Structures are given as C-alpha cells and as structure tokens.
Tab-separated table of C-alpha atoms and ligand atoms in Angstrom:
chain	number	residue	atom	x	y	z
A	487	LYS	CA	0.000	0.000	0.000
A	488	ILE	CA	1.496	3.321	-0.966
A	489	PRO	CA	1.484	5.691	2.010
A	490	ALA	CA	-0.439	8.894	1.631
A	491	LEU	CA	2.064	11.587	0.709
A	492	GLU	CA	1.748	15.204	1.588
A	493	VAL	CA	3.192	18.111	-0.298
A	494	HIS	CA	4.245	20.706	2.234
A	495	SER	CA	3.115	24.290	2.074
A	496	SER	CA	5.895	26.733	1.278
A	497	ASN	CA	6.004	28.190	4.779
A	498	THR	CA	6.900	24.867	6.390
A	499	PRO	CA	10.315	23.756	5.041
A	500	ASN	CA	10.414	20.282	3.518
A	501	GLU	CA	12.439	17.806	5.503
A	502	GLU	CA	15.063	17.687	2.714
A	503	ILE	CA	15.446	21.389	2.190
A	504	ALA	CA	15.690	23.852	5.054
A	505	GLU	CA	16.583	27.053	3.252
A	506	SER	CA	13.792	29.103	1.686
A	507	SER	CA	14.153	29.295	-2.067
A	508	SER	CA	13.479	31.691	-4.925
A	509	ILE	CA	12.319	28.780	-7.068
A	510	TYR	CA	9.054	29.448	-8.886
A	511	LEU	CA	8.679	26.214	-10.852
A	512	SER	CA	9.613	22.658	-9.829
A	513	LEU	CA	9.141	20.356	-12.805
A	514	ILE	CA	9.203	16.624	-12.224
A	515	LEU	CA	10.541	14.309	-14.918
A	516	PRO	CA	9.469	10.816	-13.925
A	517	THR	CA	11.720	8.290	-15.640
A	518	TYR	CA	11.739	4.580	-16.183
A	519	LYS	CA	14.168	3.298	-18.835
A	520	GLU	CA	14.649	6.732	-20.421
A	521	ARG	CA	18.492	6.905	-20.507
A	522	ILE	CA	18.488	8.376	-24.027
A	523	ASN	CA	15.373	10.545	-23.870
A	524	VAL	CA	16.322	12.120	-20.546
A	525	ILE	CA	19.376	13.781	-22.121
A	526	GLY	CA	17.390	15.492	-24.861
A	527	MET	CA	14.538	16.352	-22.544
A	528	VAL	CA	16.739	18.035	-19.909
A	529	ALA	CA	18.577	19.997	-22.636
A	530	ILE	CA	15.364	21.269	-24.267
A	531	LEU	CA	13.677	22.098	-20.958
A	532	THR	CA	16.768	23.945	-19.736
A	533	THR	CA	16.961	26.060	-22.901
A	534	LEU	CA	13.277	26.876	-22.630
A	535	LEU	CA	13.249	27.647	-18.893
A	536	ASP	CA	16.559	29.557	-18.892
A	537	GLU	CA	14.726	31.913	-21.204
A	538	ALA	CA	11.343	31.961	-19.424
A	539	LEU	CA	12.376	31.625	-15.753
A	540	PRO	CA	16.116	32.321	-15.486
A	541	GLY	CA	17.359	31.036	-12.109
A	542	ALA	CA	13.818	30.445	-10.850
A	543	TYR	CA	13.166	26.852	-11.780
A	544	GLU	CA	14.375	23.350	-11.015
A	545	ILE	CA	13.995	20.102	-12.894
A	546	ILE	CA	13.782	17.020	-10.704
A	547	VAL	CA	14.331	13.651	-12.349
A	548	VAL	CA	12.697	10.922	-10.242
A	549	ASP	CA	13.927	7.574	-11.450
A	550	ASP	CA	12.746	4.212	-10.155
A	551	ASP	CA	16.074	2.479	-10.352
A	552	SER	CA	15.785	1.940	-14.118
A	553	PRO	CA	17.575	-1.179	-15.359
A	554	ASP	CA	19.165	1.030	-18.063
A	555	GLN	CA	20.676	3.261	-15.322
A	556	THR	CA	18.747	6.381	-16.352
A	557	TRP	CA	19.512	7.774	-12.887
A	558	GLU	CA	23.265	7.517	-13.561
A	559	VAL	CA	22.942	9.408	-16.862
A	560	ALA	CA	20.892	12.063	-15.071
A	561	LEU	CA	23.478	12.380	-12.311
A	562	ARG	CA	26.157	13.021	-14.930
A	563	LEU	CA	23.938	15.675	-16.523
A	564	MET	CA	23.869	17.590	-13.238
A	565	THR	CA	27.389	18.897	-13.868
A	566	HIS	CA	26.130	20.665	-17.027
A	567	TYR	CA	22.742	21.765	-15.740
A	568	PRO	CA	22.785	23.484	-12.308
A	569	ALA	CA	18.960	23.525	-12.158
A	570	LEU	CA	18.803	19.744	-12.426
A	571	ARG	CA	18.249	17.513	-9.374
A	572	VAL	CA	18.019	13.722	-9.408
A	573	MET	CA	16.162	11.326	-7.098
A	574	ARG	CA	16.679	7.581	-7.416
A	575	ARG	CA	14.061	5.410	-5.728
A	576	THR	CA	14.880	1.782	-5.092
A	577	GLY	CA	12.488	-1.049	-4.327
A	578	ILE	CA	9.438	0.937	-5.405
A	579	ARG	CA	7.817	1.568	-8.767
A	580	GLY	CA	4.961	3.712	-9.895
A	581	LEU	CA	4.640	6.867	-11.932
A	582	ALA	CA	2.136	8.672	-9.734
A	583	SER	CA	4.052	7.994	-6.507
A	584	ALA	CA	7.302	9.036	-8.210
A	585	VAL	CA	5.813	12.386	-9.150
A	586	LEU	CA	4.481	12.917	-5.638
A	587	ARG	CA	7.830	11.985	-4.146
A	588	GLY	CA	9.444	14.606	-6.391
A	589	TRP	CA	6.899	17.212	-5.343
A	590	GLN	CA	7.676	16.456	-1.702
A	591	ALA	CA	11.312	17.418	-2.276
A	592	ALA	CA	10.420	20.335	-4.568
A	593	ARG	CA	10.971	23.972	-3.586
A	594	GLY	CA	8.840	25.724	-6.169
A	595	GLU	CA	5.629	27.674	-5.734
A	596	VAL	CA	4.341	25.870	-8.828
A	597	LEU	CA	4.675	22.107	-9.165
A	598	GLY	CA	4.600	20.414	-12.538
A	599	VAL	CA	5.085	17.139	-14.338
A	600	ILE	CA	5.948	16.182	-17.915
A	601	ASP	CA	6.832	12.831	-19.433
A	602	ALA	CA	10.541	12.331	-20.048
A	603	ASP	CA	10.062	10.439	-23.306
A	604	MET	CA	9.540	13.373	-25.693
A	605	GLN	CA	5.908	12.446	-26.335
A	606	GLN	CA	4.721	15.751	-24.905
A	607	SER	CA	6.082	18.949	-26.482
A	608	PRO	CA	7.994	21.019	-23.899
A	609	GLU	CA	6.975	24.285	-25.623
A	610	VAL	CA	3.438	23.863	-24.260
A	611	LEU	CA	4.997	24.491	-20.837
A	612	LEU	CA	5.178	28.214	-21.617
A	613	GLN	CA	1.422	28.329	-22.246
A	614	LEU	CA	0.772	26.425	-19.035
A	615	LEU	CA	2.980	28.877	-17.134
A	616	GLU	CA	1.024	31.751	-18.663
A	617	LYS	CA	-2.268	30.249	-17.428
A	618	LEU	CA	-0.843	30.014	-13.904
A	619	HIS	CA	0.464	33.578	-14.197
A	620	PHE	CA	-3.064	34.786	-14.953
A	621	GLY	CA	-4.522	33.141	-11.887
A	622	ALA	CA	-5.241	29.502	-12.651
A	623	ASP	CA	-4.633	27.018	-9.820
A	624	LEU	CA	-4.184	24.186	-12.293
A	625	ALA	CA	-3.157	24.296	-15.975
A	626	VAL	CA	-3.524	21.011	-17.885
A	627	ALA	CA	-2.149	20.068	-21.305
A	628	SER	CA	-5.053	18.291	-22.990
A	629	ARG	CA	-5.280	16.040	-26.041
A	630	HIS	CA	-9.030	16.553	-26.277
A	631	ILE	CA	-9.553	20.290	-26.865
A	632	GLU	CA	-8.910	22.653	-29.783
A	633	GLY	CA	-5.258	22.325	-30.782
A	634	GLY	CA	-5.000	18.943	-29.062
A	635	GLY	CA	-4.777	15.453	-30.487
A	636	VAL	CA	-2.666	12.357	-30.790
A	637	SER	CA	-0.373	11.628	-33.732
A	638	ASN	CA	-1.328	8.355	-35.517
A	639	TRP	CA	-3.604	7.271	-32.692
A	640	ASN	CA	-4.738	3.780	-33.547
A	641	LEU	CA	-8.392	2.957	-33.112
A	642	PHE	CA	-7.692	0.572	-30.235
A	643	ARG	CA	-5.920	3.191	-28.131
A	644	ARG	CA	-8.353	5.950	-29.069
A	645	GLY	CA	-11.351	3.790	-28.217
A	646	LEU	CA	-9.804	2.713	-24.927
A	647	SER	CA	-8.897	6.236	-23.896
A	648	ARG	CA	-12.301	7.693	-24.783
A	649	GLY	CA	-14.045	4.694	-23.218
A	650	SER	CA	-12.113	5.150	-19.966
A	651	GLN	CA	-12.933	8.851	-20.009
A	652	LEU	CA	-16.667	8.184	-20.513
A	653	LEU	CA	-16.597	5.595	-17.737
A	654	GLY	CA	-14.855	8.161	-15.584
A	655	LEU	CA	-17.655	10.626	-16.288
A	656	LEU	CA	-20.113	7.963	-15.147
A	657	VAL	CA	-18.259	6.919	-11.996
A	658	LEU	CA	-16.787	10.262	-10.933
A	659	PRO	CA	-18.544	13.002	-12.923
A	660	GLU	CA	-17.707	15.674	-10.367
A	661	ILE	CA	-13.966	14.974	-10.776
A	662	VAL	CA	-13.405	13.608	-14.260
A	663	GLY	CA	-15.829	16.205	-15.601
A	664	GLN	CA	-13.610	19.060	-14.518
A	665	VAL	CA	-11.074	18.495	-17.298
A	666	SER	CA	-11.219	17.243	-20.870
A	667	ASP	CA	-8.196	14.920	-20.487
A	668	PRO	CA	-8.304	13.395	-16.983
A	669	MET	CA	-5.564	10.946	-17.977
A	670	SER	CA	-3.103	13.694	-18.794
A	671	GLY	CA	0.232	13.509	-17.079
A	672	TYR	CA	1.309	16.961	-18.265
A	673	PHE	CA	0.216	19.855	-16.062
A	674	LEU	CA	1.206	22.537	-13.575
A	675	VAL	CA	-0.488	23.042	-10.226
A	676	ARG	CA	-0.087	25.760	-7.605
A	677	ARG	CA	1.553	24.232	-4.544
A	678	GLN	CA	-0.993	25.880	-2.241
A	679	ALA	CA	-3.788	23.994	-3.986
A	680	ILE	CA	-2.420	20.633	-2.848
A	681	ALA	CA	-0.234	21.551	0.146
A	682	ASN	CA	-0.867	19.430	3.267
A	683	ARG	CA	-3.473	17.363	1.432
A	684	ARG	CA	-3.369	13.593	1.707
A	685	LEU	CA	-2.692	12.409	-1.821
A	686	ARG	CA	-2.795	8.660	-2.344
A	687	PRO	CA	-1.067	7.890	-5.622
A	688	CYS	CA	-1.921	4.718	-7.473
A	689	GLY	CA	-0.927	3.697	-10.983
A	690	SER	CA	0.108	6.373	-13.387
A	691	LYS	CA	-2.632	8.990	-13.382
A	692	ILE	CA	-1.640	11.591	-10.860
A	693	LEU	CA	-4.087	14.245	-12.059
A	694	LEU	CA	-7.046	12.403	-10.545
A	695	GLU	CA	-5.542	12.768	-7.065
A	696	VAL	CA	-4.936	16.480	-7.566
A	697	LEU	CA	-8.516	17.022	-8.784
A	698	SER	CA	-9.985	14.886	-6.042
A	699	GLU	CA	-8.015	16.004	-3.018
A	700	GLY	CA	-6.748	19.432	-4.027
A	701	ASP	CA	-8.406	22.785	-3.416
A	702	VAL	CA	-8.443	23.660	-7.093
A	703	GLN	CA	-10.800	26.463	-8.028
A	704	GLN	CA	-9.652	27.752	-11.394
A	705	ILE	CA	-8.637	25.175	-14.015
A	706	GLU	CA	-7.315	26.130	-17.448
A	707	GLU	CA	-6.428	23.837	-20.358
A	708	VAL	CA	-4.064	24.038	-23.306
A	709	GLY	CA	-4.391	21.774	-26.350
A	710	TYR	CA	-1.328	19.725	-27.254
A	711	VAL	CA	-0.544	16.862	-29.632
A	712	PHE	CA	0.604	13.684	-27.889
A	713	HIS	CA	3.236	11.979	-30.019
A	714	GLU	CA	2.129	8.371	-29.989
A	715	ARG	CA	4.729	5.681	-29.953
A	716	GLU	CA	4.193	2.089	-30.777
A	717	GLU	CA	3.299	0.369	-27.565
A	718	ARG	CA	2.211	-3.173	-26.973
A	719	GLN	CA	-1.574	-3.299	-26.638
A	720	GLU	CA	-1.432	-5.165	-23.351
A	721	ILE	CA	0.545	-2.294	-21.806
A	722	VAL	CA	-2.020	0.228	-23.055
A	723	LEU	CA	-4.808	-1.982	-21.717
A	724	LYS	CA	-3.035	-2.316	-18.347
A	725	LYS	CA	-2.791	1.474	-17.978
A	726	ASN	CA	-6.472	1.973	-18.710
A	727	ILE	CA	-7.411	-0.736	-16.214
A	728	GLU	CA	-5.205	1.013	-13.653
A	729	PHE	CA	-7.067	4.247	-14.383
A	730	ILE	CA	-10.451	2.577	-13.852
A	731	LYS	CA	-9.260	0.965	-10.587
A	732	HIS	CA	-8.132	4.399	-9.414
A	733	LEU	CA	-11.557	5.849	-10.297
A	734	LEU	CA	-13.332	3.185	-8.263
A	735	ARG	CA	-10.976	3.702	-5.334
A	736	LEU	CA	-11.696	7.440	-5.429
A	737	ARG	CA	-15.420	6.784	-5.691
A	738	LEU	CA	-15.323	4.724	-2.524
A	739	ARG	CA	-13.040	7.145	-0.746
A	740	VAL	CA	-14.894	10.404	-0.749
A	741	SER	CA	-18.636	10.658	-0.862
A	742	ARG	CA	-19.945	12.260	-3.984
A	743	LEU	CA	-22.131	14.639	-1.968
A	744	ARG	CA	-19.191	16.030	0.004
A	745	ARG	CA	-17.277	16.540	-3.200
A	746	ILE	CA	-20.163	18.101	-5.104
A	747	TRP	CA	-20.853	20.318	-2.078
A	748	ARG	CA	-17.192	21.420	-2.142
A	749	ARG	CA	-17.508	22.369	-5.794
A	750	ARG	CA	-21.017	23.855	-5.586
A	751	LYS	CA	-19.727	27.377	-6.297
A	752	SER	CA	-18.620	26.422	-9.772
A	753	PHE	CA	-21.832	24.609	-10.767
A	754	PRO	CA	-23.290	26.449	-13.814
A	755	THR	CA	-26.768	26.944	-12.333
A	756	THR	CA	-28.162	29.303	-14.997
A	757	ARG	CA	-27.100	27.016	-17.787
A	758	PHE	CA	-28.646	24.101	-15.916
A	759	MET	CA	-31.969	25.968	-15.561
A	760	GLN	CA	-31.977	26.785	-19.286
A	761	PHE	CA	-31.084	23.187	-20.103
A	762	GLY	CA	-33.948	22.101	-17.839
A	763	VAL	CA	-36.459	24.295	-19.695
A	764	VAL	CA	-35.282	22.832	-23.011
A	765	GLY	CA	-35.338	19.301	-21.630
A	766	LEU	CA	-38.822	19.508	-20.108
A	767	THR	CA	-40.180	21.078	-23.306
A	768	GLY	CA	-38.645	18.093	-25.067
A	769	VAL	CA	-40.518	15.675	-22.795
A	770	LEU	CA	-43.821	17.410	-23.615
A	771	LEU	CA	-43.008	17.513	-27.334
A	772	ASN	CA	-42.137	13.834	-27.243
A	773	THR	CA	-45.521	12.963	-25.764
A	774	LEU	CA	-47.281	15.109	-28.389
A	775	LEU	CA	-45.333	13.573	-31.279
A	776	LEU	CA	-45.916	10.054	-29.973
A	777	SER	CA	-49.702	10.498	-29.856
A	778	THR	CA	-49.653	12.133	-33.330
A	779	PHE	CA	-47.593	9.387	-34.937
A	780	GLN	CA	-49.559	6.593	-33.293
A	781	GLY	CA	-53.020	8.233	-33.295
A	782	GLN	CA	-53.176	10.214	-36.581
A	783	LEU	CA	-50.538	8.434	-38.662
A	784	GLY	CA	-51.103	4.941	-37.310
A	785	LEU	CA	-47.394	4.202	-36.881
A	786	GLY	CA	-46.291	1.332	-34.607
A	787	VAL	CA	-45.037	1.984	-31.040
A	788	LEU	CA	-41.360	1.357	-31.823
A	789	ALA	CA	-41.268	3.417	-35.035
A	790	SER	CA	-43.135	6.346	-33.511
A	791	SER	CA	-40.980	6.356	-30.343
A	792	LEU	CA	-37.716	6.252	-32.334
A	793	ILE	CA	-38.781	9.010	-34.759
A	794	ALA	CA	-40.235	11.134	-31.950
A	795	ALA	CA	-37.094	10.676	-29.814
A	796	GLU	CA	-34.769	11.668	-32.666
A	797	LEU	CA	-36.850	14.711	-33.621
A	798	VAL	CA	-36.816	15.842	-29.991
A	799	ILE	CA	-33.033	15.366	-29.794
A	800	VAL	CA	-32.541	17.490	-32.922
A	801	GLY	CA	-34.856	20.171	-31.520
A	802	GLU	CA	-33.195	20.167	-28.099
A	803	PHE	CA	-29.723	20.310	-29.618
A	804	THR	CA	-30.646	23.283	-31.800
A	805	TRP	CA	-32.232	25.204	-28.939
A	806	ASN	CA	-29.365	24.412	-26.531
A	807	ASP	CA	-26.789	25.289	-29.137
A	808	VAL	CA	-28.337	28.720	-29.621
A	809	TRP	CA	-29.513	29.493	-26.073
A	810	THR	CA	-28.047	27.386	-23.236
A	811	PHE	CA	-24.554	27.038	-24.690
A	812	GLY	CA	-24.760	29.817	-27.285
A	813	ASP	CA	-21.629	31.563	-26.003
A	814	ILE	CA	-19.566	28.393	-26.420
A	815	ALA	CA	-21.148	27.466	-29.788
A	816	ARG	CA	-20.399	30.920	-31.206
A	817	GLN	CA	-16.689	30.249	-30.696
A	818	GLN	CA	-16.911	26.994	-32.629
A	819	ARG	CA	-18.783	27.965	-35.788
A	820	GLN	CA	-17.162	25.578	-38.304
A	821	TRP	CA	-19.495	22.973	-39.758
A	822	ASN	CA	-17.390	20.052	-38.576
A	823	GLN	CA	-17.442	21.433	-35.026
A	824	LEU	CA	-21.237	21.746	-35.161
A	825	VAL	CA	-21.616	18.190	-36.474
A	826	LYS	CA	-19.210	16.916	-33.795
A	827	ARG	CA	-21.230	18.670	-31.059
A	828	PHE	CA	-24.467	17.270	-32.440
A	829	MET	CA	-23.148	13.695	-32.723
A	830	LYS	CA	-21.832	13.762	-29.144
A	831	PHE	CA	-25.115	15.251	-27.887
A	832	ASN	CA	-27.017	12.544	-29.756
A	833	ILE	CA	-24.944	9.782	-28.140
A	834	VAL	CA	-25.350	11.361	-24.702
A	835	CYS	CA	-29.149	11.581	-25.167
A	836	VAL	CA	-29.468	8.006	-26.402
A	837	MET	CA	-27.402	6.795	-23.449
A	838	GLY	CA	-29.565	8.992	-21.234
A	839	LEU	CA	-32.750	7.376	-22.564
A	840	MET	CA	-31.290	3.946	-21.786
A	841	LEU	CA	-30.346	5.153	-18.297
A	842	ARG	CA	-33.910	6.455	-17.831
A	843	ALA	CA	-35.385	3.103	-18.910
A	844	ILE	CA	-33.120	1.245	-16.451
A	845	ILE	CA	-34.021	3.593	-13.567
A	846	LEU	CA	-37.717	3.348	-14.432
A	847	ALA	CA	-37.553	-0.450	-14.508
A	848	LEU	CA	-35.648	-0.514	-11.205
A	849	LEU	CA	-37.958	1.927	-9.410
A	850	SER	CA	-41.376	0.872	-10.705
A	851	GLY	CA	-40.564	-2.800	-11.385
A	852	GLY	CA	-37.999	-3.599	-8.704
A	853	LEU	CA	-39.063	-1.231	-5.927
A	854	SER	CA	-42.741	-0.922	-7.045
A	855	PHE	CA	-42.591	2.861	-6.957
A	856	ASN	CA	-45.662	4.663	-8.221
A	857	ILE	CA	-45.060	4.945	-11.987
A	858	TYR	CA	-45.471	8.733	-12.072
A	859	ALA	CA	-43.074	9.296	-9.178
A	860	ALA	CA	-40.626	6.853	-10.776
A	861	ASN	CA	-40.942	8.690	-14.076
A	862	MET	CA	-40.357	12.101	-12.484
A	863	LEU	CA	-37.268	10.768	-10.704
A	864	ALA	CA	-35.991	9.107	-13.881
A	865	ILE	CA	-36.504	12.315	-15.877
A	866	SER	CA	-34.600	14.395	-13.295
A	867	VAL	CA	-31.677	11.941	-13.306
A	868	LEU	CA	-31.802	12.021	-17.111
A	869	LEU	CA	-31.745	15.808	-17.099
A	870	LEU	CA	-28.736	15.970	-14.763
A	871	TRP	CA	-26.927	13.269	-16.709
A	872	ASN	CA	-27.599	14.913	-20.116
A	873	PHE	CA	-26.603	18.317	-18.808
A	874	TRP	CA	-23.401	17.338	-17.114
A	875	ILE	CA	-22.079	15.069	-19.850
A	876	SER	CA	-23.139	17.475	-22.630
A	877	LEU	CA	-21.342	20.300	-20.828
A	878	LYS	CA	-18.202	18.223	-20.575
A	879	LEU	CA	-18.292	16.490	-23.932
A	880	SER	CA	-20.302	18.480	-26.484
A	881	TRP	CA	-20.015	22.116	-25.453
A	882	ARG	CA	-16.542	22.260	-24.051
B	1537	LIG	N1	9.701	7.005	-11.897
B	1537	LIG	C1	8.876	6.322	-12.713
B	1537	LIG	N2	8.323	5.156	-12.266
B	1537	LIG	N3	8.603	6.827	-13.953
B	1537	LIG	C2	7.773	6.106	-14.754
B	1537	LIG	C3	7.189	4.892	-14.365
B	1537	LIG	C4	7.500	4.399	-13.043
B	1537	LIG	O1	7.023	3.361	-12.614
B	1537	LIG	N4	6.429	4.414	-15.395
B	1537	LIG	C5	6.539	5.334	-16.409
B	1537	LIG	N5	7.352	6.331	-16.015
B	1537	LIG	C6	7.711	7.526	-16.776
B	1537	LIG	C7	8.134	7.221	-18.204
B	1537	LIG	O2	9.538	7.087	-18.248
B	1537	LIG	C8	7.679	8.485	-18.926
B	1537	LIG	O3	8.635	9.513	-18.755
B	1537	LIG	C9	6.434	8.914	-18.171
B	1537	LIG	O4	6.543	8.320	-16.886
B	1537	LIG	C10	5.127	8.484	-18.846
B	1537	LIG	O5	5.095	7.084	-18.853
B	1537	LIG	P1	4.669	6.320	-20.209
B	1537	LIG	O6	4.671	4.884	-19.909
B	1537	LIG	O7	5.510	6.811	-21.322
B	1537	LIG	O8	3.159	6.863	-20.386
B	1537	LIG	P2	2.332	6.924	-21.782
B	1537	LIG	O9	3.238	7.113	-22.923
B	1537	LIG	O10	1.364	5.787	-21.780
B	1537	LIG	O11	1.509	8.305	-21.622
B	1537	LIG	C11	0.236	8.331	-20.985
B	1537	LIG	O12	0.444	8.297	-19.618
B	1537	LIG	C12	1.271	9.379	-19.184
B	1537	LIG	C13	1.434	9.244	-17.690
B	1537	LIG	O13	0.197	9.322	-17.070
B	1537	LIG	C14	-0.476	9.620	-21.376
B	1537	LIG	O14	-1.753	9.654	-20.702
B	1537	LIG	C15	0.292	10.825	-20.925
B	1537	LIG	O15	-0.535	12.005	-21.047
B	1537	LIG	C16	0.619	10.716	-19.480
B	1537	LIG	O16	1.512	11.753	-19.154
B	1538	LIG	MN1	5.147	7.800	-23.089
C-alpha cells in the first residue's frame, strides 16, 4: 500500500530542504528506462526555462532504479545543468508515486510534471505557465480540446482512452468532468492547492488525485498533440485498467455529496436551468409527437418512439446550441465542429434514454414505486446526466 504523501506548504520547510528558495517552478521528470530521452529532454527544458524563468526553476528527475541506469545518466547531466536535481528510488515503482515523491522534495511555488520520453512537447509548458500567471490554480495540457490530439492514434488506443474517459464521467462526474483529459500527465499546479493534502497515488494517473483532493478552483487547459509511440496493446490496456481501478478507489473514498458540495460554487446553475427548460419542453413535445404518430398516422409503437425521440433530440440540440450554450457554440462555428457537437449530444441523449429506462424499470418494477413518481425521478436523473455530460463532452 502506498502511504499517503503530503506536499508541504511553502512556509513549512520540507524535511530535505531547510533554506527558503526563490524557485518558482519545480518540474518533475518521472523516468523509467529513459536513458536516451532524458538527455534530450533536460537539454530542451533547460533552454526553454533559462529563457522563461532564469534562475527560478528546477527540474527534478525521479527515477525508479531503471535497469538502463537512467539515474546515472541524469546524475552526470547535473554537472552541465545546475537547475537539475536527481532522485533515485529503489524497491518501489509507480509513476504517480514518483511524481508525488518529487513534489515532496520540490521547492517551487508551482509544481509540474511532464513525461521524459519526448511524447509531450515542452513548448506547451510556456502556455501552461502563462495560465498560472493569470490566476489559474491548475493548468492542464489536454489532447481533447482545440489544438490537441494524438499523432497516428490507432483505433484501439483511441477507443480505450475515450471509453475510460466516458466511464470516468459515469463513476466520478464531479472529478473527471472538470477536465477534458483526466488521464493527462502533463500539467502545472499551484503548490498551495495541494499543500498538506493527503494524496494517495496509485498507478500512473496523478491528475485524478490532484482534482480529487486538491483545493483547485480555477482550471485552465491548453491543447497539445501527444506523439504516440508504438506500444504493446497489453501495456495500453493495463494502464487503462489502472485508471479505472483508481476511479473506483476514489469513488469509494470520498462521498460524492461532500465533493459536489465542495464544488457547488462552480456549478453552472443558470445554464442548468436553461437546459432544464429545453429538456422539459422536449418531454412534452415527445408525448405530443408520440400520440400524433400513433393516433393520426397509425405508426407502430417502436417506429413512432424512435422518430419522436430523434426529432426531440434534434430540436433540443438546436435550442441548446443557440440558447443554453450559445456563447460556447459561437466560438466553434465551423461545420465540422457543429456536427461533432451534435453527434456527441445525440450519443449522450441516447445513453440517457437507456439510463432512464433502467431507472424506471428498477424503481417501478424492482421497488414498485408509483409509476409517475418513478418517471419524475428518472426524468430528473436524465436531465442531470444529459446536462453534465453534454457540458463536458459536447459544449466544451
Ligand atoms: N519514476 C517512474 N516510475 N517513472 C515512470 C514509471 C515508473 O514506474 N512508469 C513510467 N514512467 C515515466 C516514463 O519514463 C515516462 O517519462 C512517463 O513516466 C510516462 O510514462 P509512459 O509509460 O511513457 O506513459 P504513456 O506514454 O502511456 O503516456 C500516458 O500516460 C502518461 C502518464 O500518465 C499519457 O496519458 C500521458 O498524457 C501521461 O503523461
Ligand atoms: Mn510515453
């Protein structure tokens, strides 16, 4: 079991470092078998940060006793790069715990992490720093927003990553829903946001712990292209399973209500009310269309419910796109962006209808709830589900 690790606040000196420091940024480079990449990475980061933060940054390589002696290469680099520090952990493995261990020894006001294998462009760091400079508590490099992506992402990996993200939205909507790329391992966070918080790292996705346990109010994102490298499918699968296990562990750890209560200030209430008006109008319209198709046109139950449902989805999307999320839609006017929003909204609504049917069956069938009460409850869950997922997936 990995012990809970705390990142100290800047006014209580870390056990390793007594003196106060003028370090602004502490960037962790977690390494495992990166003896070649680490050289290039440290050189590029140093050039970049010597320019952006001369004398006010440190790079901390945290190596888990790599069999290719990455730690030894990094130690030799220290003579050329005064801002470089190296930690070698023995007898323990794990990306998330390595990053946290590095943050424990860090001196900076801002703590960050970037992969050491050149798959994440270092230049994005400057944009992340800018977000922090303008007040963000957390700045995340994301593959899933404008300007983001993955080079030659095969279908298997793309499907797995999106599937894990959607599952995350189901299991931990109040956490995973805060960012578009919850699996990112490339971000900067203000030390104060996570200082003296009990972070319990597991697997490789450290961002989940920061979002779950940190006091993060303002989150900003920057799109970046993740440079895919060929990786055996079982390794990719293993990482996604690790992510899902971490989600479940977090779900059990902190009650959803406490977490939602903690984040209540940032809940978009007005948007939710507008979405509710659109949604309830949709329910009425659906009933009207159903009786028209079955009564006047003599269509069968299945055909009329499918056509009615789809017409309502199109109507709700259009109204939401103009009214509820109009400000976001106006920034994404291209046709392909509109189609993408609509397709995602369609999938969310169809999944929502299935969710509603399951809840209805459970309540009225299983728990013999009164059908109207069960329906009202199912519709409200549907509304919340559609709103939250649409906000995080369609209108981002
Ligand atoms: N110290 C240490 N211990 N470092 C590790 C370990 C470990 O057990 N496992 C991996 N690393 C280092 C790698 O050397 C690399 O620098 C970085 O952590 C990312 O590991 P990869 O194995 O390359 O991850 P990826 O290519 O699948 O990238 C995905 O996961 C990363 C980590 O969460 C993507 O989601 C990235 O966005 C994310 O940063
Ligand atoms: Mn990698």
